[in-house]
């Protein structure tokens, strides 16, 4: 079971590293990415499949920890202060792991002897973080 998980993680990480050079131009818009010869539809499909697969694997083996997956890239972007996907992605992975470990540690210290799910605590802190980030981005995007 652990060999399967490690194999899947390596496959997904390798796929992300292969596609990462196509993600930065997409941040500047589809027209710009197309002008560089990038097939934006194919890149979006590929990244969507990788993201969906990694989410499915994570939920299968770990459980629903969606707020960690939501928060870690935004926290990484704030800390690193870079717009490059190749810089943000590794930091987002590290921060996501740290958030999961720290949440588990918090539960073990504060709720000794009881069984509090990690998702309860991540949702407790993740919901206000989501509201804060959406309110902060309101002026940056026309659709918000």
GROMACS .gro file of N, CA and C in nm:
model
  432
    1UNK      N    1   0.082  -0.120   0.000
    1UNK     CA    2   0.000   0.000   0.000
    1UNK      C    3   0.086   0.126   0.000
    2UNK      N    4   0.190   0.128   0.084
    2UNK     CA    5   0.277   0.245   0.090
    2UNK      C    6   0.357   0.261  -0.040
    3UNK      N    7   0.396   0.150  -0.101
    3UNK     CA    8   0.468   0.157  -0.229
    3UNK      C    9   0.379   0.217  -0.337
    4UNK      N   10   0.251   0.182  -0.335
    4UNK     CA   11   0.157   0.238  -0.431
    4UNK      C   12   0.143   0.388  -0.412
    5UNK      N   13   0.130   0.432  -0.288
    5UNK     CA   14   0.117   0.575  -0.260
    5UNK      C   15   0.241   0.650  -0.306
    6UNK      N   16   0.358   0.599  -0.272
    6UNK     CA   17   0.483   0.665  -0.311
    6UNK      C   18   0.495   0.670  -0.463
    7UNK      N   19   0.458   0.563  -0.531
    7UNK     CA   20   0.463   0.560  -0.678
    7UNK      C   21   0.370   0.665  -0.738
    8UNK      N   22   0.250   0.676  -0.683
    8UNK     CA   23   0.155   0.775  -0.732
    8UNK      C   24   0.204   0.917  -0.707
    9UNK      N   25   0.262   0.941  -0.591
    9UNK     CA   26   0.315   1.074  -0.560
    9UNK      C   27   0.428   1.110  -0.656
   10UNK      N   28   0.517   1.016  -0.683
   10UNK     CA   29   0.627   1.041  -0.776
   10UNK      C   30   0.573   1.069  -0.917
   11UNK      N   31   0.474   0.993  -0.960
   11UNK     CA   32   0.416   1.013  -1.093
   11UNK      C   33   0.349   1.150  -1.104
   12UNK      N   34   0.275   1.189  -1.002
   12UNK     CA   35   0.206   1.318  -1.005
   12UNK      C   36   0.307   1.432  -0.998
   13UNK      N   37   0.405   1.422  -0.909
   13UNK     CA   38   0.507   1.527  -0.897
   13UNK      C   39   0.585   1.542  -1.028
   14UNK      N   40   0.618   1.432  -1.091
   14UNK     CA   41   0.690   1.437  -1.219
   14UNK      C   42   0.604   1.504  -1.326
   15UNK      N   43   0.476   1.471  -1.329
   15UNK     CA   44   0.386   1.531  -1.427
   15UNK      C   45   0.374   1.681  -1.405
   16UNK      N   46   0.367   1.723  -1.280
   16UNK     CA   47   0.360   1.867  -1.251
   16UNK      C   48   0.488   1.938  -1.292
   17UNK      N   49   0.601   1.877  -1.266
   17UNK     CA   50   0.728   1.939  -1.304
   17UNK      C   51   0.740   1.952  -1.455
   18UNK      N   52   0.686   1.855  -1.529
   18UNK     CA   53   0.689   1.862  -1.675
   18UNK      C   54   0.601   1.976  -1.725
   19UNK      N   55   0.485   1.995  -1.663
   19UNK     CA   56   0.389   2.095  -1.711
   19UNK      C   57   0.412   2.235  -1.655
   20UNK      N   58   0.503   2.250  -1.560
   20UNK     CA   59   0.515   2.378  -1.490
   20UNK      C   60   0.562   2.491  -1.581
   21UNK      N   61   0.642   2.461  -1.683
   21UNK     CA   62   0.691   2.567  -1.772
   21UNK      C   63   0.578   2.625  -1.858
   22UNK      N   64   0.468   2.552  -1.870
   22UNK     CA   65   0.355   2.601  -1.948
   22UNK      C   66   0.255   2.679  -1.862
   23UNK      N   67   0.270   2.673  -1.731
   23UNK     CA   68   0.173   2.738  -1.642
   23UNK      C   69   0.199   2.887  -1.627
   24UNK      N   70   0.325   2.928  -1.620
   24UNK     CA   71   0.355   3.071  -1.603
   24UNK      C   72   0.300   3.157  -1.716
   25UNK      N   73   0.316   3.118  -1.844
   25UNK     CA   74   0.254   3.199  -1.950
   25UNK      C   75   0.102   3.206  -1.939
   26UNK      N   76   0.038   3.101  -1.887
   26UNK     CA   77  -0.107   3.104  -1.870
   26UNK      C   78  -0.150   3.208  -1.767
   27UNK      N   79  -0.062   3.238  -1.672
   27UNK     CA   80  -0.094   3.342  -1.573
   27UNK      C   81  -0.109   3.478  -1.639
   28UNK      N   82  -0.044   3.496  -1.752
   28UNK     CA   83  -0.050   3.624  -1.824
   28UNK      C   84  -0.164   3.629  -1.925
   29UNK      N   85  -0.239   3.521  -1.935
   29UNK     CA   86  -0.354   3.518  -2.024
   29UNK      C   87  -0.342   3.413  -2.132
   30UNK      N   88  -0.456   3.367  -2.179
   30UNK     CA   89  -0.457   3.262  -2.281
   30UNK      C   90  -0.401   3.311  -2.413
   31UNK      N   91  -0.431   3.435  -2.450
   31UNK     CA   92  -0.379   3.487  -2.577
   31UNK      C   93  -0.227   3.491  -2.577
   32UNK      N   94  -0.170   3.536  -2.467
   32UNK     CA   95  -0.024   3.540  -2.455
   32UNK      C   96   0.035   3.400  -2.464
   33UNK      N   97  -0.025   3.306  -2.393
   33UNK     CA   98   0.025   3.168  -2.394
   33UNK      C   99   0.014   3.108  -2.534
   34UNK      N  100  -0.097   3.135  -2.603
   34UNK     CA  101  -0.112   3.085  -2.739
   34UNK      C  102  -0.009   3.146  -2.833
   35UNK      N  103   0.023   3.275  -2.812
   35UNK     CA  104   0.123   3.339  -2.898
   35UNK      C  105   0.262   3.277  -2.879
   36UNK      N  106   0.284   3.210  -2.767
   36UNK     CA  107   0.410   3.139  -2.744
   36UNK      C  108   0.405   2.996  -2.796
   37UNK      N  109   0.292   2.959  -2.856
   37UNK     CA  110   0.279   2.826  -2.914
   37UNK      C  111   0.229   2.720  -2.817
   38UNK      N  112   0.175   2.762  -2.705
   38UNK     CA  113   0.126   2.667  -2.605
   38UNK      C  114  -0.019   2.632  -2.637
   39UNK      N  115  -0.048   2.504  -2.640
   39UNK     CA  116  -0.184   2.456  -2.660
   39UNK      C  117  -0.255   2.467  -2.524
   40UNK      N  118  -0.323   2.578  -2.502
   40UNK     CA  119  -0.381   2.607  -2.370
   40UNK      C  120  -0.488   2.506  -2.331
   41UNK      N  121  -0.565   2.460  -2.426
   41UNK     CA  122  -0.668   2.361  -2.395
   41UNK      C  123  -0.607   2.231  -2.344
   42UNK      N  124  -0.500   2.188  -2.409
   42UNK     CA  125  -0.432   2.065  -2.368
   42UNK      C  126  -0.366   2.081  -2.231
   43UNK      N  127  -0.305   2.198  -2.208
   43UNK     CA  128  -0.241   2.223  -2.079
   43UNK      C  129  -0.345   2.224  -1.968
   44UNK      N  130  -0.457   2.292  -1.991
   44UNK     CA  131  -0.564   2.296  -1.890
   44UNK      C  132  -0.619   2.156  -1.863
   45UNK      N  133  -0.638   2.077  -1.968
   45UNK     CA  134  -0.688   1.941  -1.951
   45UNK      C  135  -0.588   1.858  -1.871
   46UNK      N  136  -0.461   1.865  -1.907
   46UNK     CA  137  -0.356   1.789  -1.840
   46UNK      C  138  -0.347   1.826  -1.692
   47UNK      N  139  -0.342   1.956  -1.664
   47UNK     CA  140  -0.332   2.001  -1.525
   47UNK      C  141  -0.459   1.967  -1.448
   48UNK      N  142  -0.574   1.974  -1.513
   48UNK     CA  143  -0.699   1.935  -1.448
   48UNK      C  144  -0.702   1.788  -1.411
   49UNK      N  145  -0.651   1.704  -1.500
   49UNK     CA  146  -0.645   1.561  -1.471
   49UNK      C  147  -0.549   1.535  -1.356
   50UNK      N  148  -0.434   1.600  -1.357
   50UNK     CA  149  -0.335   1.583  -1.250
   50UNK      C  150  -0.393   1.633  -1.117
   51UNK      N  151  -0.458   1.750  -1.119
   51UNK     CA  152  -0.516   1.804  -0.995
   51UNK      C  153  -0.627   1.714  -0.943
   52UNK      N  154  -0.713   1.668  -1.032
   52UNK     CA  155  -0.821   1.578  -0.991
   52UNK      C  156  -0.768   1.446  -0.937
   53UNK      N  157  -0.666   1.392  -1.003
   53UNK     CA  158  -0.606   1.267  -0.957
   53UNK      C  159  -0.542   1.283  -0.820
   54UNK      N  160  -0.467   1.392  -0.803
   54UNK     CA  161  -0.401   1.412  -0.673
   54UNK      C  162  -0.504   1.435  -0.563
   55UNK      N  163  -0.612   1.506  -0.594
   55UNK     CA  164  -0.717   1.525  -0.494
   55UNK      C  165  -0.784   1.393  -0.458
   56UNK      N  166  -0.811   1.311  -0.559
   56UNK     CA  167  -0.875   1.182  -0.534
   56UNK      C  168  -0.785   1.090  -0.450
   57UNK      N  169  -0.658   1.089  -0.482
   57UNK     CA  170  -0.564   1.005  -0.407
   57UNK      C  171  -0.552   1.054  -0.264
   58UNK      N  172  -0.543   1.185  -0.247
   58UNK     CA  173  -0.531   1.242  -0.112
   58UNK      C  174  -0.653   1.209  -0.028
   59UNK      N  175  -0.771   1.230  -0.084
   59UNK     CA  176  -0.894   1.203  -0.009
   59UNK      C  177  -0.906   1.054   0.022
   60UNK      N  178  -0.865   0.969  -0.071
   60UNK     CA  179  -0.872   0.825  -0.049
   60UNK      C  180  -0.784   0.780   0.067
   61UNK      N  181  -0.663   0.831   0.072
   61UNK     CA  182  -0.568   0.784   0.172
   61UNK      C  183  -0.565   0.866   0.300
   62UNK      N  184  -0.599   0.994   0.292
   62UNK     CA  185  -0.586   1.083   0.408
   62UNK      C  186  -0.720   1.129   0.460
   63UNK      N  187  -0.814   1.155   0.373
   63UNK     CA  188  -0.942   1.211   0.412
   63UNK      C  189  -0.957   1.351   0.355
   64UNK      N  190  -1.066   1.413   0.384
   64UNK     CA  191  -1.095   1.545   0.329
   64UNK      C  192  -1.020   1.651   0.408
   65UNK      N  193  -0.922   1.710   0.346
   65UNK     CA  194  -0.847   1.820   0.409
   65UNK      C  195  -0.837   1.935   0.309
   66UNK      N  196  -0.950   1.968   0.252
   66UNK     CA  197  -0.955   2.065   0.143
   66UNK      C  198  -0.902   2.202   0.175
   67UNK      N  199  -0.922   2.248   0.298
   67UNK     CA  200  -0.876   2.382   0.331
   67UNK      C  201  -0.724   2.392   0.331
   68UNK      N  202  -0.656   2.284   0.362
   68UNK     CA  203  -0.509   2.286   0.357
   68UNK      C  204  -0.466   2.301   0.211
   69UNK      N  205  -0.530   2.226   0.123
   69UNK     CA  206  -0.498   2.237  -0.019
   69UNK      C  207  -0.533   2.373  -0.075
   70UNK      N  208  -0.635   2.435  -0.021
   70UNK     CA  209  -0.672   2.570  -0.064
   70UNK      C  210  -0.575   2.674  -0.011
   71UNK      N  211  -0.540   2.662   0.114
   71UNK     CA  212  -0.463   2.767   0.181
   71UNK      C  213  -0.314   2.765   0.147
   72UNK      N  214  -0.256   2.648   0.132
   72UNK     CA  215  -0.110   2.640   0.118
   72UNK      C  216  -0.054   2.716  -0.003
   73UNK      N  217  -0.116   2.713  -0.122
   73UNK     CA  218  -0.059   2.792  -0.232
   73UNK      C  219  -0.067   2.943  -0.207
   74UNK      N  220  -0.174   2.987  -0.143
   74UNK     CA  221  -0.189   3.130  -0.115
   74UNK      C  222  -0.090   3.176  -0.009
   75UNK      N  223  -0.071   3.094   0.092
   75UNK     CA  224   0.027   3.127   0.196
   75UNK      C  225   0.167   3.127   0.134
   76UNK      N  226   0.196   3.030   0.049
   76UNK     CA  227   0.326   3.024  -0.018
   76UNK      C  228   0.349   3.148  -0.103
   77UNK      N  229   0.247   3.190  -0.175
   77UNK     CA  230   0.261   3.309  -0.260
   77UNK      C  231   0.287   3.434  -0.177
   78UNK      N  232   0.221   3.444  -0.060
   78UNK     CA  233   0.244   3.560   0.027
   78UNK      C  234   0.384   3.558   0.086
   79UNK      N  235   0.433   3.440   0.126
   79UNK     CA  236   0.564   3.430   0.189
   79UNK      C  237   0.678   3.446   0.089
   80UNK      N  238   0.665   3.385  -0.027
   80UNK     CA  239   0.772   3.386  -0.125
   80UNK      C  240   0.771   3.515  -0.206
   81UNK      N  241   0.656   3.576  -0.220
   81UNK     CA  242   0.638   3.699  -0.297
   81UNK      C  243   0.688   3.683  -0.441
   82UNK      N  244   0.640   3.576  -0.503
   82UNK     CA  245   0.677   3.548  -0.642
   82UNK      C  246   0.552   3.504  -0.716
   83UNK      N  247   0.548   3.533  -0.844
   83UNK     CA  248   0.437   3.489  -0.926
   83UNK      C  249   0.470   3.366  -1.008
   84UNK      N  250   0.594   3.318  -0.996
   84UNK     CA  251   0.637   3.204  -1.077
   84UNK      C  252   0.589   3.073  -1.016
   85UNK      N  253   0.522   2.994  -1.096
   85UNK     CA  254   0.472   2.864  -1.050
   85UNK      C  255   0.584   2.772  -1.005
   86UNK      N  256   0.698   2.781  -1.073
   86UNK     CA  257   0.810   2.693  -1.039
   86UNK      C  258   0.868   2.723  -0.902
   87UNK      N  259   0.844   2.842  -0.850
   87UNK     CA  260   0.889   2.879  -0.716
   87UNK      C  261   0.779   2.849  -0.614
   88UNK      N  262   0.656   2.880  -0.648
   88UNK     CA  263   0.545   2.866  -0.554
   88UNK      C  264   0.510   2.720  -0.527
   89UNK      N  265   0.511   2.636  -0.630
   89UNK     CA  266   0.466   2.497  -0.615
   89UNK      C  267   0.543   2.419  -0.509
   90UNK      N  268   0.677   2.420  -0.508
   90UNK     CA  269   0.747   2.346  -0.401
   90UNK      C  270   0.716   2.400  -0.261
   91UNK      N  271   0.708   2.533  -0.249
   91UNK     CA  272   0.677   2.591  -0.119
   91UNK      C  273   0.534   2.558  -0.076
   92UNK      N  274   0.441   2.554  -0.171
   92UNK     CA  275   0.303   2.518  -0.138
   92UNK      C  276   0.295   2.375  -0.086
   93UNK      N  277   0.373   2.285  -0.145
   93UNK     CA  278   0.375   2.146  -0.097
   93UNK      C  279   0.430   2.138   0.045
   94UNK      N  280   0.538   2.210   0.070
   94UNK     CA  281   0.599   2.209   0.204
   94UNK      C  282   0.504   2.271   0.306
   95UNK      N  283   0.444   2.383   0.271
   95UNK     CA  284   0.352   2.450   0.363
   95UNK      C  285   0.228   2.364   0.389
   96UNK      N  286   0.177   2.296   0.287
   96UNK     CA  287   0.062   2.207   0.305
   96UNK      C  288   0.094   2.095   0.403
   97UNK      N  289   0.212   2.036   0.388
   97UNK     CA  290   0.254   1.931   0.481
   97UNK      C  291   0.270   1.984   0.622
   98UNK      N  292   0.330   2.102   0.633
   98UNK     CA  293   0.347   2.163   0.766
   98UNK      C  294   0.213   2.195   0.831
   99UNK      N  295   0.119   2.246   0.753
   99UNK     CA  296  -0.014   2.276   0.808
   99UNK      C  297  -0.082   2.150   0.859
  100UNK      N  298  -0.070   2.040   0.785
  100UNK     CA  299  -0.131   1.914   0.829
  100UNK      C  300  -0.066   1.864   0.957
  101UNK      N  301   0.067   1.870   0.963
  101UNK     CA  302   0.139   1.824   1.083
  101UNK      C  303   0.107   1.912   1.203
  102UNK      N  304   0.107   2.044   1.182
  102UNK     CA  305   0.079   2.136   1.293
  102UNK      C  306  -0.065   2.123   1.342
  103UNK      N  307  -0.158   2.099   1.250
  103UNK     CA  308  -0.297   2.079   1.291
  103UNK      C  309  -0.311   1.952   1.373
  104UNK      N  310  -0.246   1.846   1.330
  104UNK     CA  311  -0.249   1.720   1.404
  104UNK      C  312  -0.186   1.738   1.542
  105UNK      N  313  -0.075   1.809   1.548
  105UNK     CA  314  -0.008   1.836   1.676
  105UNK      C  315  -0.098   1.918   1.768
  106UNK      N  316  -0.164   2.019   1.712
  106UNK     CA  317  -0.257   2.103   1.788
  106UNK      C  318  -0.369   2.018   1.849
  107UNK      N  319  -0.424   1.928   1.769
  107UNK     CA  320  -0.533   1.841   1.817
  107UNK      C  321  -0.484   1.751   1.929
  108UNK      N  322  -0.367   1.694   1.914
  108UNK     CA  323  -0.313   1.604   2.016
  108UNK      C  324  -0.284   1.676   2.148
  109UNK      N  325  -0.242   1.802   2.140
  109UNK     CA  326  -0.210   1.877   2.261
  109UNK      C  327  -0.337   1.931   2.328
  110UNK      N  328  -0.424   1.994   2.251
  110UNK     CA  329  -0.541   2.061   2.307
  110UNK      C  330  -0.652   1.962   2.342
  111UNK      N  331  -0.675   1.864   2.259
  111UNK     CA  332  -0.786   1.770   2.279
  111UNK      C  333  -0.734   1.632   2.318
  112UNK      N  334  -0.656   1.625   2.422
  112UNK     CA  335  -0.598   1.498   2.466
  112UNK      C  336  -0.707   1.399   2.502
  113UNK      N  337  -0.693   1.278   2.453
  113UNK     CA  338  -0.786   1.172   2.489
  113UNK      C  339  -0.915   1.170   2.409
  114UNK      N  340  -0.941   1.271   2.328
  114UNK     CA  341  -1.063   1.270   2.247
  114UNK      C  342  -1.024   1.259   2.100
  115UNK      N  343  -1.121   1.220   2.021
  115UNK     CA  344  -1.095   1.199   1.879
  115UNK      C  345  -1.158   1.312   1.798
  116UNK      N  346  -1.082   1.417   1.776
  116UNK     CA  347  -1.128   1.531   1.697
  116UNK      C  348  -1.068   1.516   1.557
  117UNK      N  349  -1.151   1.514   1.453
  117UNK     CA  350  -1.096   1.499   1.319
  117UNK      C  351  -1.018   1.624   1.274
  118UNK      N  352  -0.914   1.600   1.198
  118UNK     CA  353  -0.831   1.709   1.146
  118UNK      C  354  -0.916   1.804   1.063
  119UNK      N  355  -1.014   1.750   0.991
  119UNK     CA  356  -1.098   1.834   0.905
  119UNK      C  357  -1.177   1.937   0.985
  120UNK      N  358  -1.214   1.904   1.108
  120UNK     CA  359  -1.288   2.000   1.191
  120UNK      C  360  -1.203   2.123   1.220
  121UNK      N  361  -1.078   2.100   1.254
  121UNK     CA  362  -0.989   2.212   1.287
  121UNK      C  363  -0.950   2.289   1.161
  122UNK      N  364  -0.918   2.218   1.052
  122UNK     CA  365  -0.880   2.289   0.929
  122UNK      C  366  -0.997   2.371   0.876
  123UNK      N  367  -1.118   2.322   0.891
  123UNK     CA  368  -1.235   2.399   0.849
  123UNK      C  369  -1.257   2.520   0.938
  124UNK      N  370  -1.231   2.503   1.067
  124UNK     CA  371  -1.247   2.612   1.162
  124UNK      C  372  -1.154   2.729   1.128
  125UNK      N  373  -1.031   2.697   1.090
  125UNK     CA  374  -0.936   2.802   1.055
  125UNK      C  375  -0.942   2.836   0.906
  126UNK      N  376  -0.981   2.740   0.823
  126UNK     CA  377  -0.981   2.760   0.679
  126UNK      C  378  -1.093   2.849   0.630
  127UNK      N  379  -1.210   2.840   0.691
  127UNK     CA  380  -1.324   2.923   0.647
  127UNK      C  381  -1.296   3.072   0.664
  128UNK      N  382  -1.248   3.117   0.781
  128UNK     CA  383  -1.215   3.259   0.793
  128UNK      C  384  -1.102   3.300   0.698
  129UNK      N  385  -1.006   3.210   0.675
  129UNK     CA  386  -0.897   3.240   0.582
  129UNK      C  387  -0.952   3.258   0.441
  130UNK      N  388  -1.045   3.174   0.401
  130UNK     CA  389  -1.109   3.186   0.270
  130UNK      C  390  -1.181   3.320   0.258
  131UNK      N  391  -1.256   3.357   0.359
  131UNK     CA  392  -1.329   3.485   0.357
  131UNK      C  393  -1.231   3.601   0.348
  132UNK      N  394  -1.122   3.595   0.424
  132UNK     CA  395  -1.021   3.701   0.422
  132UNK      C  396  -0.958   3.713   0.284
  133UNK      N  397  -0.920   3.601   0.225
  133UNK     CA  398  -0.852   3.605   0.095
  133UNK      C  399  -0.945   3.651  -0.017
  134UNK      N  400  -1.070   3.610  -0.012
  134UNK     CA  401  -1.165   3.655  -0.114
  134UNK      C  402  -1.189   3.805  -0.100
  135UNK      N  403  -1.202   3.854   0.023
  135UNK     CA  404  -1.224   3.998   0.041
  135UNK      C  405  -1.101   4.078   0.000
  136UNK      N  406  -0.982   4.022   0.018
  136UNK     CA  407  -0.859   4.090  -0.021
  136UNK      C  408  -0.843   4.097  -0.173
  137UNK      N  409  -0.892   3.995  -0.243
  137UNK     CA  410  -0.878   3.988  -0.387
  137UNK      C  411  -0.989   4.063  -0.460
  138UNK      N  412  -1.085   4.113  -0.390
  138UNK     CA  413  -1.202   4.173  -0.453
  138UNK      C  414  -1.166   4.283  -0.553
  139UNK      N  415  -1.069   4.365  -0.521
  139UNK     CA  416  -1.031   4.473  -0.611
  139UNK      C  417  -0.939   4.430  -0.724
  140UNK      N  418  -0.880   4.311  -0.714
  140UNK     CA  419  -0.782   4.267  -0.813
  140UNK      C  420  -0.846   4.206  -0.937
  141UNK      N  421  -0.966   4.154  -0.925
  141UNK     CA  422  -1.029   4.084  -1.036
  141UNK      C  423  -1.164   4.148  -1.066
  142UNK      N  424  -1.194   4.159  -1.193
  142UNK     CA  425  -1.320   4.222  -1.233
  142UNK      C  426  -1.440   4.138  -1.195
  143UNK      N  427  -1.425   4.006  -1.189
  143UNK     CA  428  -1.539   3.918  -1.163
  143UNK      C  429  -1.570   3.906  -1.015
  144UNK      N  430  -1.482   3.950  -0.927
  144UNK     CA  431  -1.502   3.931  -0.783
  144UNK      C  432  -1.588   4.040  -0.724
   0.00000   0.00000   0.00000
